[in-house]
Tab-separated table of C-alpha atoms and ligand atoms in Angstrom:
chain	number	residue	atom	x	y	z
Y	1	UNK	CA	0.000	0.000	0.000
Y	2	UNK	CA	1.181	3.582	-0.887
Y	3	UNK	CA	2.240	5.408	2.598
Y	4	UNK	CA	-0.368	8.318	0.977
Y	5	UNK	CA	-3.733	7.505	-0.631
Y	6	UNK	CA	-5.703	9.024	-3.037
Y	7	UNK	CA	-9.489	10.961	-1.818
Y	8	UNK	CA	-12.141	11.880	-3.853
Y	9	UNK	CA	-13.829	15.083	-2.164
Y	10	UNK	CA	-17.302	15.445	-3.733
Y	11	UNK	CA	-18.511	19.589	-3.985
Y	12	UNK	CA	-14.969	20.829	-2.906
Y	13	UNK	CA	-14.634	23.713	-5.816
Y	14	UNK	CA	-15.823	25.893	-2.623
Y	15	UNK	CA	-16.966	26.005	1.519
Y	16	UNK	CA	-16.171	22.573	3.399
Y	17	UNK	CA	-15.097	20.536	1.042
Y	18	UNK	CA	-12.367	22.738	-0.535
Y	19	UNK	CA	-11.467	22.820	3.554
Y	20	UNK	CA	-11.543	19.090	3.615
Y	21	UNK	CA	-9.830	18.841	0.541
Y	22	UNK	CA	-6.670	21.230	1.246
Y	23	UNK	CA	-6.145	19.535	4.736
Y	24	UNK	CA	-6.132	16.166	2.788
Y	25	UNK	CA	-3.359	17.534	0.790
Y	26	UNK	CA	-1.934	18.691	3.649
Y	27	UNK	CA	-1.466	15.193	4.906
Y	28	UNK	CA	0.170	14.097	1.926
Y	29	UNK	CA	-2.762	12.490	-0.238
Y	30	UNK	CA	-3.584	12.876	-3.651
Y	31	UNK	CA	-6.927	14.485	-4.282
Y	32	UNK	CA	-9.496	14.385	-7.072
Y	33	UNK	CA	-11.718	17.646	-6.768
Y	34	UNK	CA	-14.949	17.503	-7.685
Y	35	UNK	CA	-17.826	20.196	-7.882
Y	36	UNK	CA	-19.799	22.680	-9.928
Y	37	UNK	CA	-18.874	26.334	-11.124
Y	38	UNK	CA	-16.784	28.124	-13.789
Y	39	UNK	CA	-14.020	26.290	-15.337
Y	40	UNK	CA	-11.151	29.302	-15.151
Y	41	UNK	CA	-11.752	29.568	-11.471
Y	42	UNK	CA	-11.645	26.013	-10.871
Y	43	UNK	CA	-8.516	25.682	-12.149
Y	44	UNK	CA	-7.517	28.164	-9.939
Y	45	UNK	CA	-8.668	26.949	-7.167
Y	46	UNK	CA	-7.225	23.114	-8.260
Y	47	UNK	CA	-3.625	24.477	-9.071
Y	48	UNK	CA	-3.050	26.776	-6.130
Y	49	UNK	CA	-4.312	23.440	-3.785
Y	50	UNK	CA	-1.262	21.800	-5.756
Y	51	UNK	CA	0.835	24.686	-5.239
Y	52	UNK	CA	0.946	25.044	-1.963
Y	53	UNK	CA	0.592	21.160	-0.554
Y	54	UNK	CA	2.732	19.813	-2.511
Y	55	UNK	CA	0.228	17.044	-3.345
Y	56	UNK	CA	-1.048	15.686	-6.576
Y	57	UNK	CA	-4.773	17.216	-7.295
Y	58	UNK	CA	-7.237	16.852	-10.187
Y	59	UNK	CA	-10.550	17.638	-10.979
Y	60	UNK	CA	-13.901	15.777	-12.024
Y	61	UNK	CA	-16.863	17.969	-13.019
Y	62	UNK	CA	-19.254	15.378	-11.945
Y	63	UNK	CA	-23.073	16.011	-11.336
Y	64	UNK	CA	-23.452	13.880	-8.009
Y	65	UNK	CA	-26.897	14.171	-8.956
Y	66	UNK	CA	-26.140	11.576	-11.794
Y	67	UNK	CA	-25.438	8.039	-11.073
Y	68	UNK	CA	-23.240	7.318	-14.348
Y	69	UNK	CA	-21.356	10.431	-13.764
Y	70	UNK	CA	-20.262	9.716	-10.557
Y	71	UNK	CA	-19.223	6.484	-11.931
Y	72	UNK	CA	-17.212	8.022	-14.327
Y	73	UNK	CA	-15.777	10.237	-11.511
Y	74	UNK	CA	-14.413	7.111	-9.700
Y	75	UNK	CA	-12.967	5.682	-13.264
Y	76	UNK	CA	-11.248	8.935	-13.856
Y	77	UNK	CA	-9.612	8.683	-10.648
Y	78	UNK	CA	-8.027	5.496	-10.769
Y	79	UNK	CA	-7.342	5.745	-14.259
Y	80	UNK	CA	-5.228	8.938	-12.786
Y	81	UNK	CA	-4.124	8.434	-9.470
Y	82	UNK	CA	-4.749	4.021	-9.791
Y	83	UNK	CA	-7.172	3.711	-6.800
Y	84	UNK	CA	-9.494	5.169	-4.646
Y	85	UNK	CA	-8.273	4.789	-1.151
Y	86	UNK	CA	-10.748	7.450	1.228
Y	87	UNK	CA	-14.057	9.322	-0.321
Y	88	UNK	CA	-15.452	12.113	1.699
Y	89	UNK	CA	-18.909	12.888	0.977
Y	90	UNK	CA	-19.665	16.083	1.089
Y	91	UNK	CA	-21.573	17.331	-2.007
Y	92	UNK	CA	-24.924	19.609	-0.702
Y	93	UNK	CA	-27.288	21.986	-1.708
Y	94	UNK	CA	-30.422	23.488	0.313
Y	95	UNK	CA	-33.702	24.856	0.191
Y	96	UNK	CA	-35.709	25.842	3.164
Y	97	UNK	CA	-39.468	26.437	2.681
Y	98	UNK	CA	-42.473	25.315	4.458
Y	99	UNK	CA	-43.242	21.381	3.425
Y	100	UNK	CA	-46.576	22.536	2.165
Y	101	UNK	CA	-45.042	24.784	-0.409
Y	102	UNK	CA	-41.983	22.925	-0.880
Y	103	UNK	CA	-40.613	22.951	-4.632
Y	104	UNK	CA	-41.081	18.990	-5.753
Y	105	UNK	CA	-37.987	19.499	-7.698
Y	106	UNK	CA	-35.660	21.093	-5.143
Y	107	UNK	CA	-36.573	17.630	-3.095
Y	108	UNK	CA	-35.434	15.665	-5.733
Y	109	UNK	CA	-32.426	17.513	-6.304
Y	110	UNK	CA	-31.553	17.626	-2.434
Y	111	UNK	CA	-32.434	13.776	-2.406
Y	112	UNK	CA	-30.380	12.606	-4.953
Y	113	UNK	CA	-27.077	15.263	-4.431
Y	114	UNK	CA	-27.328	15.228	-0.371
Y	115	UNK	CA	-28.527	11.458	0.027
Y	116	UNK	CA	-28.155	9.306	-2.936
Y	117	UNK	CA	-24.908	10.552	-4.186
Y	118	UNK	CA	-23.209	8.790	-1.143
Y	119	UNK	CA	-24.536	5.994	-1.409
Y	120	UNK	CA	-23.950	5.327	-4.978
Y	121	UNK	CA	-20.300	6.568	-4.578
Y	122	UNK	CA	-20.084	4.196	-1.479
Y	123	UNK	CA	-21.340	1.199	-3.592
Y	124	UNK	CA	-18.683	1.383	-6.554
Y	125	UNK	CA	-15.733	1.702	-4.415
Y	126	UNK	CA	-16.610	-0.198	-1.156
Y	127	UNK	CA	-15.121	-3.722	-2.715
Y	128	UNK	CA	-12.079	-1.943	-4.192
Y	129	UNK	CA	-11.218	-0.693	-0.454
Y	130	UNK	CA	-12.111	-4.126	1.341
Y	131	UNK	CA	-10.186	-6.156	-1.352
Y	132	UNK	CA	-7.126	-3.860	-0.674
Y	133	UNK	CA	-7.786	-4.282	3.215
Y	134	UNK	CA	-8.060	-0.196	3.776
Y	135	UNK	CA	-10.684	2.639	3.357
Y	136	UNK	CA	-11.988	5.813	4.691
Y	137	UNK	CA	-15.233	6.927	4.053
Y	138	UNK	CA	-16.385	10.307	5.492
Y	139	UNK	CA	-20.046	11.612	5.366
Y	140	UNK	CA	-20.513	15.370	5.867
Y	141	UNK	CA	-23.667	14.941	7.555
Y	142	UNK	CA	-24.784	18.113	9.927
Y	143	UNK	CA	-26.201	18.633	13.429
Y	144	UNK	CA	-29.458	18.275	10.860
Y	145	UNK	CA	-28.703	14.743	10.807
Y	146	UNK	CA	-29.315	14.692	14.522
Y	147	UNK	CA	-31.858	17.313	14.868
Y	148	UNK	CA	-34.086	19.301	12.958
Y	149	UNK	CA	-35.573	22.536	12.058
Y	150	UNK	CA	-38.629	24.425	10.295
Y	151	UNK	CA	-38.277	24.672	6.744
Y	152	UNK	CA	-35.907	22.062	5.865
Y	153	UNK	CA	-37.978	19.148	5.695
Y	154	UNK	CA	-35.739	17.474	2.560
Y	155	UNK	CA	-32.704	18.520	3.906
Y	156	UNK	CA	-33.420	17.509	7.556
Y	157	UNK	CA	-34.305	13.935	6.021
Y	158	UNK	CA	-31.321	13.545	3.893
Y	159	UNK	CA	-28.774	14.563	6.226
Y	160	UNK	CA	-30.560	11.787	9.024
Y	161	UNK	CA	-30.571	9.227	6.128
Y	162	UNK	CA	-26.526	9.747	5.787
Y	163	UNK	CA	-26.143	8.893	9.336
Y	164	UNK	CA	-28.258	5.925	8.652
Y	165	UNK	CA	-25.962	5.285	5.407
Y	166	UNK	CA	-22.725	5.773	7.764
Y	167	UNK	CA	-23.841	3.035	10.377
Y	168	UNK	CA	-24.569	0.187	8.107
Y	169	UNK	CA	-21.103	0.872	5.751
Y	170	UNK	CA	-19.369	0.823	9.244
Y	171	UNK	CA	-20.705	-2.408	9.931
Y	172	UNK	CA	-20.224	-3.575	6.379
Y	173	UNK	CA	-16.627	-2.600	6.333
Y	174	UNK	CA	-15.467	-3.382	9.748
Y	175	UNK	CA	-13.584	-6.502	9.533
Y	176	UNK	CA	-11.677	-5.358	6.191
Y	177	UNK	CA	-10.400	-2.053	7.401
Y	178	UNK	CA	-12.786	0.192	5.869
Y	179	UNK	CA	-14.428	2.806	8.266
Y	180	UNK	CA	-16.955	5.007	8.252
Y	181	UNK	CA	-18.080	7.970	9.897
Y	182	UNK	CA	-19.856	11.111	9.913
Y	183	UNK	CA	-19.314	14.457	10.772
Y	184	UNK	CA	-22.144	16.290	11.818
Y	185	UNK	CA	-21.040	20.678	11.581
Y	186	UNK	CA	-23.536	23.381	12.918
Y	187	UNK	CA	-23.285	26.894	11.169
Y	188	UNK	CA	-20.178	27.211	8.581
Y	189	UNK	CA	-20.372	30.475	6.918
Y	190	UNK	CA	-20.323	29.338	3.596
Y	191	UNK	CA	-22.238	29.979	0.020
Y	192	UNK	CA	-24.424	27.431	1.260
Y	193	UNK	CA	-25.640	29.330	4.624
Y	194	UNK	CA	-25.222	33.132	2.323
Y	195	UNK	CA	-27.943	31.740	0.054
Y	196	UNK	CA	-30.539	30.666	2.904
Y	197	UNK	CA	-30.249	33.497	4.808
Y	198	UNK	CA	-33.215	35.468	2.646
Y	199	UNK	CA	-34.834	32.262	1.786
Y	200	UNK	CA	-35.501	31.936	5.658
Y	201	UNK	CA	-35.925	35.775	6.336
Y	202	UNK	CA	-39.140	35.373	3.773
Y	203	UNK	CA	-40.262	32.286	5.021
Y	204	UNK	CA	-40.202	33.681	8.969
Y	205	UNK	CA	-41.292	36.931	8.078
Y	206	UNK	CA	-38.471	38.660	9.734
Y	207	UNK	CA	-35.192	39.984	8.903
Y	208	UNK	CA	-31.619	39.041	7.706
Y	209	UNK	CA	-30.204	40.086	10.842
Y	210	UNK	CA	-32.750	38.758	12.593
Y	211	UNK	CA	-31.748	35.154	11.010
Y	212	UNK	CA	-28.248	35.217	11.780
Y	213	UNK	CA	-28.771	36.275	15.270
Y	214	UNK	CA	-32.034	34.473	16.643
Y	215	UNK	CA	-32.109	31.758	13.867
Y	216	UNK	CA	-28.507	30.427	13.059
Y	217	UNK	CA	-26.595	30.922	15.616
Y	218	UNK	CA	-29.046	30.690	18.261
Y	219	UNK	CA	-29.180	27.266	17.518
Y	220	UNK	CA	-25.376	27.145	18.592
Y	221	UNK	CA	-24.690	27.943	22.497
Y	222	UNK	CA	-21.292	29.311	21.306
Y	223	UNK	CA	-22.705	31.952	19.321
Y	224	UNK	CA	-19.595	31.505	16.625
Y	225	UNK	CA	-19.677	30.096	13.228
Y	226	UNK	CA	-17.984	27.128	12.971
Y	227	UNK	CA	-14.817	27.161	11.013
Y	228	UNK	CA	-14.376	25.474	7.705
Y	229	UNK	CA	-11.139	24.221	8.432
Y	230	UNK	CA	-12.184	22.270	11.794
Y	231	UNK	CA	-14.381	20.236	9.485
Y	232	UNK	CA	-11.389	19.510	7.548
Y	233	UNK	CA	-9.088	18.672	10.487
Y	234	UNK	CA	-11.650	16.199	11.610
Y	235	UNK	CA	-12.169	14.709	8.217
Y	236	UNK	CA	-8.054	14.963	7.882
Y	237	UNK	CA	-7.825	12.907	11.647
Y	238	UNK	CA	-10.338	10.474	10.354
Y	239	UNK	CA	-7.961	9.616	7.943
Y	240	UNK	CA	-5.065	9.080	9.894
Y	241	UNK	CA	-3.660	6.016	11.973
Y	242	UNK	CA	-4.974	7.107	15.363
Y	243	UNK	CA	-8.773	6.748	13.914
Y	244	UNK	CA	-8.449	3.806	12.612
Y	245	UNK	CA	-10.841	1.883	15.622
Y	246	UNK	CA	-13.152	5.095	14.885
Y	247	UNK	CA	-16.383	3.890	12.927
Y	248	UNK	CA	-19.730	3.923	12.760
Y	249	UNK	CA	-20.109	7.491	14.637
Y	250	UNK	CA	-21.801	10.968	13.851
Y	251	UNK	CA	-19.493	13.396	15.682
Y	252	UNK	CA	-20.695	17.054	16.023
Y	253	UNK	CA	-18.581	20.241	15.401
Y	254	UNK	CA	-21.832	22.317	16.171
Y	255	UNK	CA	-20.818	24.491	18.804
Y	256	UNK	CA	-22.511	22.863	21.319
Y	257	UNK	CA	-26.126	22.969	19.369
Y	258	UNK	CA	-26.841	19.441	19.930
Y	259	UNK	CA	-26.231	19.275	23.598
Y	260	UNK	CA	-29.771	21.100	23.982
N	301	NAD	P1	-21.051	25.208	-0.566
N	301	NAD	O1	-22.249	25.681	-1.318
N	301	NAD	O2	-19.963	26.166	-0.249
N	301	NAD	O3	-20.382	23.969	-1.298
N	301	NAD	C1	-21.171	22.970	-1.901
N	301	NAD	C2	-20.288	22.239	-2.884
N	301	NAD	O4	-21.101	21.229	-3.509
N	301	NAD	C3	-19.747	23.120	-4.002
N	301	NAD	O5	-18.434	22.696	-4.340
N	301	NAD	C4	-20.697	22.835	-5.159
N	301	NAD	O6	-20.108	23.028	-6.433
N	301	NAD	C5	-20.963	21.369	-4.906
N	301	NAD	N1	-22.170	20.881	-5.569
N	301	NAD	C6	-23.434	21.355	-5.514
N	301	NAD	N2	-24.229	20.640	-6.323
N	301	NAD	C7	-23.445	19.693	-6.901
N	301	NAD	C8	-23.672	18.651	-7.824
N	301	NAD	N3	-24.879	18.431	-8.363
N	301	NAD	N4	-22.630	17.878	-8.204
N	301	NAD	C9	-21.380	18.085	-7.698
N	301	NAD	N5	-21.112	19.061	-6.807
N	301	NAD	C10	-22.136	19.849	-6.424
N	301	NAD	O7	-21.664	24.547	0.754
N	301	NAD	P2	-20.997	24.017	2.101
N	301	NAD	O8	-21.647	24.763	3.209
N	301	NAD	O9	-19.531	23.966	2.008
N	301	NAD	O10	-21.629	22.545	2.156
N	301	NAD	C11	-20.853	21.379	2.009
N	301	NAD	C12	-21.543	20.253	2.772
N	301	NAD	O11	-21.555	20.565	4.162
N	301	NAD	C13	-22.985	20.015	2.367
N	301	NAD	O12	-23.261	18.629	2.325
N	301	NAD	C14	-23.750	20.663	3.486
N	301	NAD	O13	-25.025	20.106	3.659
N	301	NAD	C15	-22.848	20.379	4.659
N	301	NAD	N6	-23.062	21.245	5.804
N	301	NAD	C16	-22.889	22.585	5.722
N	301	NAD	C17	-23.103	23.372	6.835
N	301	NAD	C18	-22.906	24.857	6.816
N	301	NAD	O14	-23.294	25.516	7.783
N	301	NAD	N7	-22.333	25.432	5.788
N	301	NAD	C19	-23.512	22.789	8.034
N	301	NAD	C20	-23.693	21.420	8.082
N	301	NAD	C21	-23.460	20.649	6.961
């Protein structure tokens, strides 16, 4: 076995992932990017990750909301880096509105991109990681796979379905060196939390102040956003020798939200 392995990060042209992603590199493993947006500033974002780690990283434009492309993601990686040694599922998108007006195709999208992407990405490299006696597989769930709120009925149930998706994998994988966990983050300030700050400001009827303040981070005790880069750290120590009797867990980085 190569002393580094090779990750596929899915949705890390931006927020988490791109954090999970550089602190992989960090540790010395190839990457394969993955994600949505424009070309020029992906390949940006893909050399400077390069640049500055050291590491090998490449890019795959797959639409984790199609099954054949993410197979083609995972033939595109070992036909460039020869295997796929630790996925981290992270690819996400929201909507928050009340069920009874909820978009039909905004479920389907969060379904298949938030839910159904990891397992399908889970299925096609699973016996390549328990044939080679190692794997890593980390779920970015969030403390909405533990909890829930208003308003994000389809994301609420997707992000509890990962957890659900994490368990049986670690049981599946336990005897052949393959673990699996989730992380479970409260508030990151991403592109992801920008974009549903009006979306829940119309559907409350108050302001965008107001949502930051008595919405998002009243949810966490610690009243801070958590960082990007502590996801990745986790992810990074998932990774790593000292987790490797870690599996089957949802660990929060929430601030303290789920202690309520
Ligand atoms: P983000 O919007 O910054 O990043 C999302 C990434 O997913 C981007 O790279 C985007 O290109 C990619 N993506 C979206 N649709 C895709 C598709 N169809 N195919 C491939 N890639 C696609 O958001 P983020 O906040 O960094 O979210 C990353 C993950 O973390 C998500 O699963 C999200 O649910 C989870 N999460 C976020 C927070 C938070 O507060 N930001 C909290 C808990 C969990």
């Amino acid at each position: 076995m190569p002393e580094f392995r090779t990750a596929v990060v899915t949705g890390s042209t931006s927020g988490i992932g791109l954090a999970v992603a550089r602190a992989l590199a960090e540790a010395g493993h190839a990457v394969m990017l993955n994600g949505l947006g424009d070309p020029t500033e992906i390949e940006t974002v893909r050399a400077g990750l390069a640049d500055e780690t050291g590491a090998p990283v490449a890019f795959h434009g797959a639409d984790m909301s199609k099954p054949y492309q993410i197979a083609d993601l995972v033939a595109a990686t070992e036909a460039r880096f020869g295997q796929v040694d630790i996925i981290v599922n992270n690819a996400g998108i929201q909507t928050v509105a009340p069920i009874e007006d909820f978009p039909v195709d905004r479920y389907d999208l969060i379904m298949a991109i938030n839910m159904s992407a990891a397992w399908h990405l889970t299925r096609l490299v699973m016996a390549g990681m328990k044939a080679r006696g190692w794997g890593r597989i980390v779920n970015i769930a969030s403390a909405h796979g533990l909890v829930a709120s208003p308003y994000k009925s389809a994301y609420v149930m997707a992000k509890h379905a990962v957890i659900g998706l994490t368990k049986t994998v670690a049981l599946e994988g336990a005897e052949a060196g393959v673990t699996c966990n989730a992380i479970c983050p409260g508030y990151v300030l991403t592109s992801l939390v920008a974009g549903q700050i009006p979306e829940t400001a119309a559907a409350r009827g108050i302001t965008e102040e107001e949502v930051i303040r008595d919405v998002l981070l009243a949810a966490q005790p610690t009243k801070r956003f958590v960082q990007a880069g502590q996801i990745g750290a986790l992810a990074a120590f998932l990774c790593s020798p000292a987790a490797s009797e870690m599996t089957g867990a949802a660990l929060p980085v929430d601030g303290g939200w789920t202690a309520h």
